[in-house]
Amino acid sequence: MSTSTLDLLVIFSHPPLTGLRGREGLDVALVSSTFDQNTALLFMGEGVLQLLPDQQPDCLQLKGTQAMLKALPLYDLDQVYVEEAALLRYGLSADKLLLPVQPLNNVELQQLLQRSRHLLSH
């Protein structure tokens, strides 16, 4: 995990396909990155489920976030973190998620939060 100060940490803690929260959070992260802000994403709790491949938002007449997530590297958004405890809770493996992530334990999560100037929870 990098130790540089973050301008913005966008936190995703809600499950996928339950409204616009995920898309709005990703929109903010993409705009922030466009303006050269040091931005990172953190998926916690049910939010880690947003990183699962093969979601079918069309069944619910919703737009998914998978295309936006896959575009993160194009915006130099490569600091994507997940709560290690959430991965364990849901029986997930970091290497099976939609994009490369860095799992963080509780101590590392606290360090990430402390080095972030602004937090935005979605």
mmCIF file of C-alpha atoms in Angstrom:
data_model
loop_
_atom_site.group_PDB
_atom_site.id
_atom_site.type_symbol
_atom_site.label_atom_id
_atom_site.label_comp_id
_atom_site.label_asym_id
_atom_site.label_seq_id
_atom_site.Cartn_x
_atom_site.Cartn_y
_atom_site.Cartn_z
ATOM 1 C CA MET A 1 0.000 0.000 0.000
ATOM 2 C CA SER A 2 1.270 3.425 -0.939
ATOM 3 C CA THR A 3 1.900 5.830 1.925
ATOM 4 C CA SER A 4 1.316 9.089 0.044
ATOM 5 C CA THR A 5 -1.521 11.367 1.098
ATOM 6 C CA LEU A 6 -4.746 10.871 -0.820
ATOM 7 C CA ASP A 7 -6.827 13.828 -1.951
ATOM 8 C CA LEU A 8 -9.960 11.672 -2.076
ATOM 9 C CA LEU A 9 -10.926 8.210 -0.887
ATOM 10 C CA VAL A 10 -14.247 6.983 -2.293
ATOM 11 C CA ILE A 11 -15.745 4.277 -0.071
ATOM 12 C CA PHE A 12 -18.246 1.762 -1.438
ATOM 13 C CA SER A 13 -20.174 -0.104 1.266
ATOM 14 C CA HIS A 14 -23.484 -0.933 -0.418
ATOM 15 C CA PRO A 15 -24.294 -3.995 -2.521
ATOM 16 C CA PRO A 16 -24.574 -3.748 -6.294
ATOM 17 C CA LEU A 17 -27.824 -3.148 -8.133
ATOM 18 C CA THR A 18 -29.542 -1.326 -5.263
ATOM 19 C CA GLY A 19 -29.723 2.097 -6.852
ATOM 20 C CA LEU A 20 -27.327 4.676 -8.210
ATOM 21 C CA ARG A 21 -24.818 4.811 -5.341
ATOM 22 C CA GLY A 22 -22.174 2.722 -7.077
ATOM 23 C CA ARG A 23 -22.377 4.642 -10.351
ATOM 24 C CA GLU A 24 -22.350 7.998 -8.567
ATOM 25 C CA GLY A 25 -19.295 7.036 -6.531
ATOM 26 C CA LEU A 26 -17.452 5.921 -9.640
ATOM 27 C CA ASP A 27 -18.441 9.140 -11.430
ATOM 28 C CA VAL A 28 -16.918 11.190 -8.607
ATOM 29 C CA ALA A 29 -13.726 9.120 -8.659
ATOM 30 C CA LEU A 30 -13.356 9.468 -12.436
ATOM 31 C CA VAL A 31 -13.907 13.234 -12.346
ATOM 32 C CA SER A 32 -11.497 13.618 -9.433
ATOM 33 C CA SER A 33 -8.834 11.676 -11.286
ATOM 34 C CA THR A 34 -9.394 13.766 -14.418
ATOM 35 C CA PHE A 35 -8.413 16.824 -12.374
ATOM 36 C CA ASP A 36 -5.169 15.158 -11.239
ATOM 37 C CA GLN A 37 -6.376 14.448 -7.722
ATOM 38 C CA ASN A 38 -4.722 11.503 -5.986
ATOM 39 C CA THR A 39 -7.820 9.310 -5.709
ATOM 40 C CA ALA A 40 -8.367 5.791 -4.385
ATOM 41 C CA LEU A 41 -11.346 3.463 -4.056
ATOM 42 C CA LEU A 42 -12.184 1.303 -1.049
ATOM 43 C CA PHE A 43 -14.780 -1.469 -1.162
ATOM 44 C CA MET A 44 -16.000 -2.530 2.287
ATOM 45 C CA GLY A 45 -18.705 -4.837 3.608
ATOM 46 C CA GLU A 46 -21.372 -5.533 1.000
ATOM 47 C CA GLY A 47 -19.570 -3.092 -1.289
ATOM 48 C CA VAL A 48 -17.072 -5.807 -2.276
ATOM 49 C CA LEU A 49 -19.942 -7.532 -4.094
ATOM 50 C CA GLN A 50 -19.828 -4.703 -6.645
ATOM 51 C CA LEU A 51 -16.546 -6.187 -7.856
ATOM 52 C CA LEU A 52 -18.014 -9.560 -8.801
ATOM 53 C CA PRO A 53 -17.929 -10.362 -12.519
ATOM 54 C CA ASP A 54 -20.955 -11.494 -14.516
ATOM 55 C CA GLN A 55 -23.593 -9.354 -12.836
ATOM 56 C CA GLN A 56 -26.809 -8.958 -14.792
ATOM 57 C CA PRO A 57 -28.240 -5.502 -14.100
ATOM 58 C CA ASP A 58 -30.423 -5.684 -17.232
ATOM 59 C CA CYS A 59 -32.700 -8.145 -15.442
ATOM 60 C CA LEU A 60 -33.564 -5.336 -13.005
ATOM 61 C CA GLN A 61 -33.660 -2.687 -15.733
ATOM 62 C CA LEU A 62 -30.583 -1.009 -14.234
ATOM 63 C CA LYS A 63 -27.266 0.064 -15.671
ATOM 64 C CA GLY A 64 -24.351 -1.828 -14.221
ATOM 65 C CA THR A 65 -20.975 -0.502 -13.166
ATOM 66 C CA GLN A 66 -18.780 -3.195 -14.709
ATOM 67 C CA ALA A 67 -17.784 -1.140 -17.757
ATOM 68 C CA MET A 68 -16.928 1.817 -15.527
ATOM 69 C CA LEU A 69 -14.864 -0.381 -13.221
ATOM 70 C CA LYS A 70 -12.957 -1.840 -16.161
ATOM 71 C CA ALA A 71 -12.183 1.721 -17.343
ATOM 72 C CA LEU A 72 -10.494 2.753 -14.074
ATOM 73 C CA PRO A 73 -6.949 2.089 -15.371
ATOM 74 C CA LEU A 74 -7.581 4.478 -18.287
ATOM 75 C CA TYR A 75 -8.018 7.230 -15.689
ATOM 76 C CA ASP A 76 -4.931 6.170 -13.712
ATOM 77 C CA LEU A 77 -7.175 4.942 -10.913
ATOM 78 C CA ASP A 78 -5.063 2.000 -9.846
ATOM 79 C CA GLN A 79 -5.392 2.338 -6.080
ATOM 80 C CA VAL A 80 -8.313 -0.009 -5.475
ATOM 81 C CA TYR A 81 -8.573 -1.527 -2.007
ATOM 82 C CA VAL A 82 -10.919 -4.082 -0.457
ATOM 83 C CA GLU A 83 -11.647 -4.940 3.136
ATOM 84 C CA GLU A 84 -9.994 -8.298 3.757
ATOM 85 C CA ALA A 85 -12.648 -9.262 6.326
ATOM 86 C CA ALA A 86 -15.397 -8.700 3.741
ATOM 87 C CA LEU A 87 -13.659 -11.012 1.280
ATOM 88 C CA LEU A 88 -13.568 -13.700 3.960
ATOM 89 C CA ARG A 89 -17.178 -13.053 5.014
ATOM 90 C CA TYR A 90 -18.423 -13.628 1.466
ATOM 91 C CA GLY A 91 -15.973 -16.410 0.588
ATOM 92 C CA LEU A 92 -14.337 -14.329 -2.141
ATOM 93 C CA SER A 93 -10.809 -14.293 -3.470
ATOM 94 C CA ALA A 94 -9.163 -11.049 -4.583
ATOM 95 C CA ASP A 95 -7.904 -12.666 -7.781
ATOM 96 C CA LYS A 96 -11.468 -13.597 -8.844
ATOM 97 C CA LEU A 97 -12.751 -10.012 -8.772
ATOM 98 C CA LEU A 98 -13.417 -7.808 -11.780
ATOM 99 C CA LEU A 99 -10.168 -5.845 -11.441
ATOM 100 C CA PRO A 100 -6.918 -6.008 -9.492
ATOM 101 C CA VAL A 101 -7.394 -5.002 -5.866
ATOM 102 C CA GLN A 102 -5.317 -4.842 -2.738
ATOM 103 C CA PRO A 103 -6.885 -6.463 0.342
ATOM 104 C CA LEU A 104 -6.367 -4.539 3.591
ATOM 105 C CA ASN A 105 -6.565 -5.762 7.167
ATOM 106 C CA ASN A 106 -8.044 -3.557 9.922
ATOM 107 C CA VAL A 107 -4.754 -1.809 10.734
ATOM 108 C CA GLU A 108 -4.098 -1.040 7.064
ATOM 109 C CA LEU A 109 -7.680 0.229 6.682
ATOM 110 C CA GLN A 110 -7.141 2.674 9.533
ATOM 111 C CA GLN A 111 -3.883 3.859 7.975
ATOM 112 C CA LEU A 112 -5.618 4.388 4.622
ATOM 113 C CA LEU A 113 -8.379 6.436 6.244
ATOM 114 C CA GLN A 114 -5.878 8.535 8.194
ATOM 115 C CA ARG A 115 -3.861 9.482 5.118
ATOM 116 C CA SER A 116 -6.952 10.587 3.173
ATOM 117 C CA ARG A 117 -7.814 14.299 3.109
ATOM 118 C CA HIS A 118 -11.405 13.732 2.017
ATOM 119 C CA LEU A 119 -13.672 10.704 2.415
ATOM 120 C CA LEU A 120 -16.770 10.140 0.319
ATOM 121 C CA SER A 121 -19.000 7.221 1.242
ATOM 122 C CA HIS A 122 -21.313 5.626 -1.333
#
